[in-house]
C-alpha cells in the first residue's frame, strides 16, 4: 500500500517533477506553443465573412464540416495513437492547425475555407484524443494522475489567453497578421513536438 503524503509535500514535489523529467518539460513547452498557435481559430469565420461575405448556408456548411471532420478524425487518430503513438497524432494535428491558418489566409475563394475547417477538425480531434493520453507514455503509472492534473493546470492560462491575444492582434494589426502569426507559431510548436 502506497503511503499517503501531506498536501504540502505533494505540492512541493511538483516543481521537482518539472525539473527531473526533461521529456515532460519539452512536451509542455511544445504543447503550449501549439495552443498559442490556435489563437486565430475563433476568427476563421469572421475573416471569411469579411473577405467573401459568407451567407448562412456557407457558415452552416463550414460548421457541419468541422463537426464531421472531428468525428471521423477522432476514430482515425485513436487508431494511429494506439498503433504508432500519441506523439505522432499531436505532431500531425499541430501541422494541420498551421495549415488551417495558412489556408484561411491564402484562400482565393470561400470554397477553400471548407478545407480550413477540415484541418481545424483534424487539429481539435487530435488534441482531444492524444493531449492527455501521451502522458501515459512517459509518466510512471503512480505519477500519471499528478502529471495529468499538472498539465491541465499549467496549460489553462494559455488556453484562456490565446483567443484574447488573437482578438487583440486582429484589432491592432488586422486578420492577415493574426493568421500569419498563428500559422508560424503553430508550425513552430509542431516542429518542437517532432524533435
Coordinates of C-alpha atoms in Angstrom, one line a residue, residues 36-158:
X36 CA -0.9 29.6 -28.6
X37 CA -0.9 29.0 -32.4
X38 CA -4.6 28.2 -32.1
X39 CA -5.3 31.9 -31.2
X40 CA -6.8 32.6 -34.7
X41 CA -9.3 29.7 -34.9
X42 CA -12.2 31.6 -33.5
X43 CA -11.8 34.2 -36.2
X44 CA -11.8 32.0 -39.3
X45 CA -15.5 32.7 -39.9
X46 CA -15.2 36.4 -39.2
X47 CA -12.3 36.7 -41.6
X48 CA -14.0 34.6 -44.2
X49 CA -17.1 36.8 -43.9
X50 CA -15.0 39.9 -44.2
X51 CA -13.4 38.7 -47.4
X52 CA -16.2 36.8 -49.1
X53 CA -19.5 37.9 -47.5
X54 CA -20.5 34.4 -46.3
X55 CA -24.2 33.7 -46.1
X56 CA -25.9 31.4 -43.7
X57 CA -25.6 28.4 -45.9
X58 CA -21.9 28.8 -46.2
X59 CA -21.4 29.2 -42.5
X60 CA -23.6 26.2 -41.9
X61 CA -21.6 24.1 -44.3
X62 CA -18.3 25.1 -42.6
X63 CA -19.8 24.3 -39.2
X64 CA -21.0 20.9 -40.4
X65 CA -17.6 20.2 -42.0
X66 CA -15.9 21.0 -38.7
X67 CA -18.2 18.6 -36.7
X68 CA -17.9 15.8 -39.3
X69 CA -14.1 16.0 -39.6
X70 CA -13.8 16.0 -35.8
X71 CA -16.0 12.9 -35.6
X72 CA -14.2 11.0 -38.4
X73 CA -10.7 12.0 -37.3
X74 CA -11.3 11.1 -33.7
X75 CA -11.6 7.5 -34.9
X76 CA -8.6 7.6 -37.1
X77 CA -6.4 9.4 -34.5
X78 CA -7.4 6.8 -31.9
X79 CA -6.1 4.0 -34.2
X80 CA -2.9 5.9 -35.0
X81 CA -2.3 6.8 -31.4
X82 CA -2.7 3.1 -30.3
X83 CA -0.5 1.7 -33.1
X84 CA 2.1 4.4 -33.7
X85 CA 2.0 6.6 -30.7
X86 CA 0.3 9.8 -29.5
X87 CA 3.2 12.0 -30.3
X88 CA 2.6 11.3 -34.0
X89 CA -1.0 12.3 -33.5
X90 CA -0.2 15.5 -31.7
X91 CA 2.5 16.5 -34.2
X92 CA 0.3 15.8 -37.2
X93 CA -2.6 17.7 -35.6
X94 CA -0.3 20.7 -34.9
X95 CA 0.8 20.8 -38.5
X96 CA -2.9 20.6 -39.6
X97 CA -3.5 23.7 -37.3
X98 CA -0.7 25.6 -39.0
X99 CA -2.1 24.7 -42.5
X100 CA -5.6 25.7 -41.4
X101 CA -4.5 29.2 -40.6
X102 CA -2.3 29.5 -43.7
X103 CA -5.1 28.2 -45.9
X104 CA -7.6 30.7 -44.4
X105 CA -5.1 33.5 -45.1
X106 CA -4.5 32.5 -48.7
X107 CA -7.9 31.2 -49.7
X108 CA -8.8 32.6 -53.2
X109 CA -12.5 31.7 -52.8
X110 CA -14.9 30.9 -50.0
X111 CA -14.9 27.3 -51.1
X112 CA -11.3 27.0 -49.9
X113 CA -12.4 27.8 -46.4
X114 CA -14.0 24.4 -46.2
X115 CA -10.5 22.9 -46.2
X116 CA -9.6 25.2 -43.3
X117 CA -12.4 23.6 -41.2
X118 CA -11.4 20.1 -42.2
X119 CA -7.9 20.9 -41.0
X120 CA -9.2 22.5 -37.9
X121 CA -11.3 19.4 -37.1
X122 CA -8.2 17.4 -37.6
X123 CA -6.3 19.5 -35.0
X124 CA -9.1 19.7 -32.4
X125 CA -9.8 16.0 -32.5
X126 CA -6.1 15.0 -32.4
X127 CA -5.6 17.3 -29.4
X128 CA -8.6 15.8 -27.7
X129 CA -7.5 12.2 -28.4
X130 CA -3.8 12.5 -27.6
X131 CA -3.4 15.6 -25.4
X132 CA -3.5 13.6 -22.2
X133 CA -3.0 10.1 -23.4
X134 CA 0.6 10.9 -24.4
X135 CA 1.3 11.4 -20.7
X136 CA 0.7 7.7 -20.2
X137 CA 3.7 7.1 -22.5
X138 CA 6.3 8.9 -20.4
X139 CA 5.0 9.1 -16.8
X140 CA 5.2 6.2 -14.4
X141 CA 1.8 4.7 -13.5
X142 CA 1.8 6.1 -10.0
X143 CA 2.7 9.6 -11.3
X144 CA 0.1 9.7 -14.1
X145 CA -2.7 11.4 -12.1
X146 CA -0.2 14.1 -10.9
X147 CA 1.0 14.7 -14.4
X148 CA -2.5 14.9 -15.9
X149 CA -3.6 17.4 -13.2
X150 CA -0.3 19.4 -13.6
X151 CA -0.7 19.5 -17.3
X152 CA -4.3 20.8 -17.2
X153 CA -3.4 23.4 -14.6
X154 CA -0.3 24.7 -16.5
X155 CA -2.0 24.8 -19.9
X156 CA -5.1 26.5 -18.6
X157 CA -3.7 30.1 -18.8
X158 CA -2.6 29.7 -22.4

